[in-house]
mmCIF file of C-alpha atoms and ligand atoms in Angstrom:
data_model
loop_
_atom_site.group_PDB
_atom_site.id
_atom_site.type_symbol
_atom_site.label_atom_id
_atom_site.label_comp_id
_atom_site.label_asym_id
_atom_site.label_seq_id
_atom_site.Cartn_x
_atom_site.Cartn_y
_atom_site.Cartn_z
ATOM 1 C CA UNK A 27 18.868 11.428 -4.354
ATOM 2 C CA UNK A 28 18.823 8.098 -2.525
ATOM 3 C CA UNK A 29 19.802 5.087 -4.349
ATOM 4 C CA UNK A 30 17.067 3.308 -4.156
ATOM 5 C CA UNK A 31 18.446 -0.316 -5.650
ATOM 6 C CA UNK A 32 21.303 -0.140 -3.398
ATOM 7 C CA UNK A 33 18.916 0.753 -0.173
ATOM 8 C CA UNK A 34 16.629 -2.337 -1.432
ATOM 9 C CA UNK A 35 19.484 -4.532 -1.625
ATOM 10 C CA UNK A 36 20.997 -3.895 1.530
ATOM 11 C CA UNK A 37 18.485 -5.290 3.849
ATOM 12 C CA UNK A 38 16.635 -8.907 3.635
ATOM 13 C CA UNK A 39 12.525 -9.189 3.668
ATOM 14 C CA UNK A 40 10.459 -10.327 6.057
ATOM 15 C CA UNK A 41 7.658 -12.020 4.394
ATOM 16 C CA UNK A 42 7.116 -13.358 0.470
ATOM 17 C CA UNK A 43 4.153 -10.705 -0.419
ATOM 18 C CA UNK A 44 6.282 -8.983 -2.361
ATOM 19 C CA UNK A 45 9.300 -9.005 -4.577
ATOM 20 C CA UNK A 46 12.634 -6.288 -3.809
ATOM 21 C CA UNK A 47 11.858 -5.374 -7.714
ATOM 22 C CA UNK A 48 8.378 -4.489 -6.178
ATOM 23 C CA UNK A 49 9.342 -2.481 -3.789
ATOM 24 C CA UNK A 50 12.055 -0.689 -5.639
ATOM 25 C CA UNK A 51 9.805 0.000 -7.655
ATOM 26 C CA UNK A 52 7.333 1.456 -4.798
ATOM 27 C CA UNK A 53 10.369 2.823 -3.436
ATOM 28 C CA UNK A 54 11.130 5.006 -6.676
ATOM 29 C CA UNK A 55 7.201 6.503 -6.497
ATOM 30 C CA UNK A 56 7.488 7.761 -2.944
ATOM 31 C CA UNK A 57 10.892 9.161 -3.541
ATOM 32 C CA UNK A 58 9.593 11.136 -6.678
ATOM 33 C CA UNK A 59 6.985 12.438 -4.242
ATOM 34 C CA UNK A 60 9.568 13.198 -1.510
ATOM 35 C CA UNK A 61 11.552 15.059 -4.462
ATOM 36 C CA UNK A 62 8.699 17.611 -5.749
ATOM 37 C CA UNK A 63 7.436 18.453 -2.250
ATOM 38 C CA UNK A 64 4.230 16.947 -2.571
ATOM 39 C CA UNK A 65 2.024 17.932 0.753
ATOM 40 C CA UNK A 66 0.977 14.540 3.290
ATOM 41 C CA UNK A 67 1.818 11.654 4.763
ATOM 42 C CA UNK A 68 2.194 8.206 3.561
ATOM 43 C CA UNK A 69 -0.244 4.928 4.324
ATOM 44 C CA UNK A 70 -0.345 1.250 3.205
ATOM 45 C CA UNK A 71 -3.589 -0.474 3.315
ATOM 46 C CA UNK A 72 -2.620 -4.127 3.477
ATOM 47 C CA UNK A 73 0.643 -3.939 5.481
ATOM 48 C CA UNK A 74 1.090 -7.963 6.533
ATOM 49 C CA UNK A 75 4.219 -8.187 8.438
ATOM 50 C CA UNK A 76 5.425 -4.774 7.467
ATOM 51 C CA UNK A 77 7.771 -6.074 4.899
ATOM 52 C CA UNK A 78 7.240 -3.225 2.382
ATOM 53 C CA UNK A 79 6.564 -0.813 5.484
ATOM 54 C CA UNK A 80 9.797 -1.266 6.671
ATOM 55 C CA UNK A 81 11.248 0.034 3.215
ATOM 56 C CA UNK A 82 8.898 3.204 3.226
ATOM 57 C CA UNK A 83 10.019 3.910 6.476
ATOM 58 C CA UNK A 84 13.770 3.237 5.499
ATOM 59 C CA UNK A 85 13.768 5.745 2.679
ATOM 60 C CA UNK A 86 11.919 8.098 4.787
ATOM 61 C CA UNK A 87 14.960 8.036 7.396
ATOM 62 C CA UNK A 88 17.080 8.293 4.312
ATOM 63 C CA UNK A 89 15.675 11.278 3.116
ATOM 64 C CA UNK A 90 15.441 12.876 6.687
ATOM 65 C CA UNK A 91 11.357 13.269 5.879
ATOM 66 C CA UNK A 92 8.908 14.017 8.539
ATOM 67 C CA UNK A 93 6.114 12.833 7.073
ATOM 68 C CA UNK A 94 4.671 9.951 9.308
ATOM 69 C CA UNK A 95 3.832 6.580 8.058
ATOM 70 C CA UNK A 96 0.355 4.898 8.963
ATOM 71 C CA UNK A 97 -0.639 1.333 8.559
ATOM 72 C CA UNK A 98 -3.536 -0.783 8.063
ATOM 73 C CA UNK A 99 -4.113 -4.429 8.219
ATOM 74 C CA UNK A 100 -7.219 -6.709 9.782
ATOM 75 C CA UNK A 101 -4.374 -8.645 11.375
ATOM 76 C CA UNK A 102 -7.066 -11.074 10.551
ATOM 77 C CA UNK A 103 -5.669 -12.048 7.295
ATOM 78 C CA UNK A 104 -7.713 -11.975 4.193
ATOM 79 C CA UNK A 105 -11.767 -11.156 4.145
ATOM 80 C CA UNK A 106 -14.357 -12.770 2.215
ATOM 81 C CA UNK A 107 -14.296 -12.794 -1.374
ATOM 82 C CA UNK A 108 -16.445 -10.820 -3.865
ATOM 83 C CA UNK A 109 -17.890 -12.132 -7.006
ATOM 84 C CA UNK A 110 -15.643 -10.279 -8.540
ATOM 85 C CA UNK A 111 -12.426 -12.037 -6.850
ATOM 86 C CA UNK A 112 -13.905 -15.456 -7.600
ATOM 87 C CA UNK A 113 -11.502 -17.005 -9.762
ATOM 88 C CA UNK A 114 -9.931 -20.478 -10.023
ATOM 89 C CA UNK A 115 -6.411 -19.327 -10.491
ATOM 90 C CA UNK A 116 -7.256 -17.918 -7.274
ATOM 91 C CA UNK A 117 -7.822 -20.629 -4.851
ATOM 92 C CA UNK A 118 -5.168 -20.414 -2.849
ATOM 93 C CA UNK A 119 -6.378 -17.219 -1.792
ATOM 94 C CA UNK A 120 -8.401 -17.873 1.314
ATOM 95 C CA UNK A 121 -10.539 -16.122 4.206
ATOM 96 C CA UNK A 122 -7.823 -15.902 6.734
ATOM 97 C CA UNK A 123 -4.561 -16.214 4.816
ATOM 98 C CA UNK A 124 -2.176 -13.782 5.559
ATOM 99 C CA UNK A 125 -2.724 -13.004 9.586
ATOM 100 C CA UNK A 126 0.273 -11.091 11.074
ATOM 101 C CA UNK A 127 -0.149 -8.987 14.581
ATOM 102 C CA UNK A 128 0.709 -5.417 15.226
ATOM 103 C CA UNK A 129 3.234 -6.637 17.930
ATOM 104 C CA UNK A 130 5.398 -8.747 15.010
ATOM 105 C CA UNK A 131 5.033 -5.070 12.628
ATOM 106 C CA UNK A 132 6.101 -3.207 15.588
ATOM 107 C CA UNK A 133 8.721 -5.906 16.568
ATOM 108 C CA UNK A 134 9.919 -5.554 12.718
ATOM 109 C CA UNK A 135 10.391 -1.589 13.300
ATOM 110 C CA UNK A 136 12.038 -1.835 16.842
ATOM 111 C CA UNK A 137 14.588 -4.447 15.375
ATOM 112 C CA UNK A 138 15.175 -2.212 12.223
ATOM 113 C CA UNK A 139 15.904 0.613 14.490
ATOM 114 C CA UNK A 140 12.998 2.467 12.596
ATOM 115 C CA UNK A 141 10.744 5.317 14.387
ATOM 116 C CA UNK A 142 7.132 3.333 15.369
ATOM 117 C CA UNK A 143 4.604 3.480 12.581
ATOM 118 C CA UNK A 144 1.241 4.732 13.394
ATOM 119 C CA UNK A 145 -0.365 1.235 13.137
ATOM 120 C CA UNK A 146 -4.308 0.755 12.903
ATOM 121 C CA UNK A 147 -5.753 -2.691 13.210
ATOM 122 C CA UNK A 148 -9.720 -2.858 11.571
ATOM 123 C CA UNK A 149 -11.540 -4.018 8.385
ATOM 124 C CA UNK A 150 -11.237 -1.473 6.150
ATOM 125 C CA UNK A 151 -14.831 -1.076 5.928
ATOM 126 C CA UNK A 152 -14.779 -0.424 9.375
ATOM 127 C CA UNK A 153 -12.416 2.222 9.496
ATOM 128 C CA UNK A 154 -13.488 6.230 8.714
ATOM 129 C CA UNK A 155 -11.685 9.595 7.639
ATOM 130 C CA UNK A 156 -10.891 9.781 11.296
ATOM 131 C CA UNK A 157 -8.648 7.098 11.363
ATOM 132 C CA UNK A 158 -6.326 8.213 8.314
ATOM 133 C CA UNK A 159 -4.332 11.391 8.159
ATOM 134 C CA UNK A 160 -5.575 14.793 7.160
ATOM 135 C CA UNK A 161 -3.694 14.759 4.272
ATOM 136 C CA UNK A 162 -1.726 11.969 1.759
ATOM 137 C CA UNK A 163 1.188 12.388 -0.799
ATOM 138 C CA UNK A 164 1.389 8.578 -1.144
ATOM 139 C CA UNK A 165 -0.620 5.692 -0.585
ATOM 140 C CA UNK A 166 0.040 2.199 -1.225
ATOM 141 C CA UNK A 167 -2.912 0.059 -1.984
ATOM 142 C CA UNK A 168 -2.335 -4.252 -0.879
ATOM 143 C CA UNK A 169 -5.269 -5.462 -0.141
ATOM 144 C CA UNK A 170 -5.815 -8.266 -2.772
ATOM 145 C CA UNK A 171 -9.226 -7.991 -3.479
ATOM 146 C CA UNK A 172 -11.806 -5.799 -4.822
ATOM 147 C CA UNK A 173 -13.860 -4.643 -1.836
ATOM 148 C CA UNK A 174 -10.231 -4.257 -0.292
ATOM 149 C CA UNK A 175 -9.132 -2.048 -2.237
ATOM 150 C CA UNK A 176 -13.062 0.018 -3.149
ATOM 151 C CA UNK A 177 -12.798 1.238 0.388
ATOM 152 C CA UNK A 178 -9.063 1.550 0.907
ATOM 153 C CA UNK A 179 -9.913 4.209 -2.051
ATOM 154 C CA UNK A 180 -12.827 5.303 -0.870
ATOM 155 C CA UNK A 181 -10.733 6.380 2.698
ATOM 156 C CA UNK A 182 -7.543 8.159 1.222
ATOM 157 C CA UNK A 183 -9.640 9.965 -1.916
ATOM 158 C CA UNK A 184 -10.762 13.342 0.021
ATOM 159 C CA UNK A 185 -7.026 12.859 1.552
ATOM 160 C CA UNK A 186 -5.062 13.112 -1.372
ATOM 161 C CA UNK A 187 -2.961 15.891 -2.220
ATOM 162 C CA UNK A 188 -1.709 17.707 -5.533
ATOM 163 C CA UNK A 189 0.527 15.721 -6.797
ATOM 164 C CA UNK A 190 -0.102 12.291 -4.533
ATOM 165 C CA UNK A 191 0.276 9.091 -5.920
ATOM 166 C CA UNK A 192 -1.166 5.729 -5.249
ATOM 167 C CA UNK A 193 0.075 2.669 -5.888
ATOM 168 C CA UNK A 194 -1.669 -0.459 -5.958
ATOM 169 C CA UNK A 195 -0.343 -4.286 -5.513
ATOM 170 C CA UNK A 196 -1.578 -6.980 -7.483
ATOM 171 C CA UNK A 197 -2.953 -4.647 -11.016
ATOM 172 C CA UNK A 198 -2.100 -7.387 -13.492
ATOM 173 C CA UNK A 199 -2.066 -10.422 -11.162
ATOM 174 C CA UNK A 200 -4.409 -13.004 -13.031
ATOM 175 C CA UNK A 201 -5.096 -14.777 -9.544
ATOM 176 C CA UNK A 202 -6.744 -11.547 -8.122
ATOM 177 C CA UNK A 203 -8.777 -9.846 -11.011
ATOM 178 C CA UNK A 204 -10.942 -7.738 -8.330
ATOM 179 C CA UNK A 205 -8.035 -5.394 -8.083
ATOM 180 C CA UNK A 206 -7.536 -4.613 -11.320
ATOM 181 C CA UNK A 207 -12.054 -3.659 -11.527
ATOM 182 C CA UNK A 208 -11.663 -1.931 -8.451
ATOM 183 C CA UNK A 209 -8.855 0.261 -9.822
ATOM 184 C CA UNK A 210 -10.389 0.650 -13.502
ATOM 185 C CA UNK A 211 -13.581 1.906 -11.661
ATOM 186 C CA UNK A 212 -11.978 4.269 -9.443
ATOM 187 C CA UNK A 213 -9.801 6.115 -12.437
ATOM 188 C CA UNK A 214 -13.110 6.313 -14.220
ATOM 189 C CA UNK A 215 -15.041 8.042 -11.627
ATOM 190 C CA UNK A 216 -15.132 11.896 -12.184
ATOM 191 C CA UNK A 217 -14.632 13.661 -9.303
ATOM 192 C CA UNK A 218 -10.338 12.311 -9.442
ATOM 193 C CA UNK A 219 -8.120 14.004 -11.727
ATOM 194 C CA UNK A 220 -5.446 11.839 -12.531
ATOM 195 C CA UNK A 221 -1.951 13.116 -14.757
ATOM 196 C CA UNK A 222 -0.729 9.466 -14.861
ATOM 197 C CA UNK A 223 -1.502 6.069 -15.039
ATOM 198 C CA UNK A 224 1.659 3.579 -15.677
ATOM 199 C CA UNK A 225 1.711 -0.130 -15.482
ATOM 200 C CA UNK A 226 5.129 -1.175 -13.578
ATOM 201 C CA UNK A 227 5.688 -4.950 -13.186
ATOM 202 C CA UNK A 228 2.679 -5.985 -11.141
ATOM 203 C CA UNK A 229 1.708 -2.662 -10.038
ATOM 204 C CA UNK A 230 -0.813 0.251 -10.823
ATOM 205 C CA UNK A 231 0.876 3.901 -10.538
ATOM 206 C CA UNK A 232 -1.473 6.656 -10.565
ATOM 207 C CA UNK A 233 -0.578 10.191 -9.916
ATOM 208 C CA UNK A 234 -2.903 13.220 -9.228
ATOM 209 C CA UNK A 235 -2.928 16.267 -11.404
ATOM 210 C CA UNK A 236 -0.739 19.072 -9.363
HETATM 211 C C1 SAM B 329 -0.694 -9.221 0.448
HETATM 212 S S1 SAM B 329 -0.875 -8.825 2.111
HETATM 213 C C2 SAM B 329 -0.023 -7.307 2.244
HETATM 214 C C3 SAM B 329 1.463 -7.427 2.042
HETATM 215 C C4 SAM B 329 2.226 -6.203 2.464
HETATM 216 N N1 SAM B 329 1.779 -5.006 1.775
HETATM 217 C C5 SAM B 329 3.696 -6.404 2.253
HETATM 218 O O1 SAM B 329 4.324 -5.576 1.614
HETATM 219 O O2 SAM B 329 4.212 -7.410 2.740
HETATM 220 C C6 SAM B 329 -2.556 -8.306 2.187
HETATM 221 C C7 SAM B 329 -2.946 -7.839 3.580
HETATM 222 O O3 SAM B 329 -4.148 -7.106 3.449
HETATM 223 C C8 SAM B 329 -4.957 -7.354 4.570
HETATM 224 N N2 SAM B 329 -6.337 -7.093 4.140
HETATM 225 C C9 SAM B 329 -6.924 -7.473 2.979
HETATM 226 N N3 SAM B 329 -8.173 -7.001 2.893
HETATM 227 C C10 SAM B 329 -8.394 -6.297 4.029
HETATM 228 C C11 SAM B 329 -9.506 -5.555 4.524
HETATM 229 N N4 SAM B 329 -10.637 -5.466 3.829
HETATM 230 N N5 SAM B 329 -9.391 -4.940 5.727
HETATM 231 C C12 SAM B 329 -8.247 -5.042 6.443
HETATM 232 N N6 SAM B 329 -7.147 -5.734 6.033
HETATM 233 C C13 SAM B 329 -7.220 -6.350 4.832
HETATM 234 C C14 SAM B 329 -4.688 -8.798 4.953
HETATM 235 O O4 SAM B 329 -4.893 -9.011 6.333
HETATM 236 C C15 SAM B 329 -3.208 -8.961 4.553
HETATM 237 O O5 SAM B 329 -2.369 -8.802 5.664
#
């Protein structure tokens, strides 16, 4: 097994979108999934700069995985809001916060001496089953709001293996309630059989029955 708080703490992050207690925590999900064999590649929807990329793809070298990692981002920075977004602890959330380019994510891999990502630049909404792999053991979900992160759901569902799990940013932030809706609506919905559901820090875990 890969110490995951030592591989977190060796390197230094390239953006403030999320915490190394975050990702070590992120970290600890895939590995899990690494351990038991699940079946799939991994994605993040919502990948910025690549800061928490560059840690998937870190403990992928570590664990001498295969599995490929695809991106997604606008590279537009944020969308519109939905209703469901719209709060006032939320204002400093606006429509094109957060642009990055592909070249910087790629940039961030070459420098890192990392194998190039699969990297896919769209609105989510824009984006179909073609553009994600045939099959997911992991997905991390960082797209702030709630239409962000309906569809990112709605395009790694029919992907997911036994055994996946998703992870998704921002659960119990106060600033960005849609993503907390957006998850509550998709563990409801009955055609996703899910073993576990665990509240870590700021983040949603969910895991697929095996
Ligand atoms: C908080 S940042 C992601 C941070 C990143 N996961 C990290 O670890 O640094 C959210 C990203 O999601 C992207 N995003 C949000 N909603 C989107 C959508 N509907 N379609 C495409 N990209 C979206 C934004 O462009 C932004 O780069």
């Amino acid at each position: 097994m890969i110490d995951i708080a030592k591989l977190v703490a060796k390197y230094s992050l390239v953006s403030d979108q999320v915490s190394k207690q975050e990702i070590t925590i992120v970290l600890s999900q895939l590995q899990q999934v690494l351990s038991s064999g699940v079946v799939g590649d991994v994605v993040e929807l919502g990948c910025y700069k690549g800061t928490t990329s560059l840690f998937l793809a870190r403990l992928l070298k570590e664990c001498l995985s295969n599995k490929k990692l695809w991106l997604y981002d606008s590279f537009q920075g944020l969308p519109e809001k939905s209703p469901k977004d719209d709060v006032q602890l939320g204002d400093s959330f606006q429509v094109g916060e957060l642009a990055a380019t592909k070249a910087e994510v790629l940039r961030n891999f070459a420098h890192a001496n990392l194998p190039r990502p699969i990297i896919k630049k769209g609105w989510f909404s824009d984006l179909t089953d073609a553009d994600l792999p045939p099959e997911i053991c992991f997905a991390y979900l960082d797209g702030d709001y709630y239409d962000s992160i309906v569809d990112s759901f709605r395009l790694c569902q029919n992907k997911l293996t036994p055994g996946a799990v998703v992870v998704v940013d921002d659960y119990t932030n106060p600033q960005l309630p849609g993503v907390a809706i957006a998850v509550d609506e998709w563990r409801r919905c009955n055609s996703v059989k899910i073993s576990r559901f665990e509240i870590r820090d700021s983040l949603a875990v969910i895991q697929l029955v095996v």
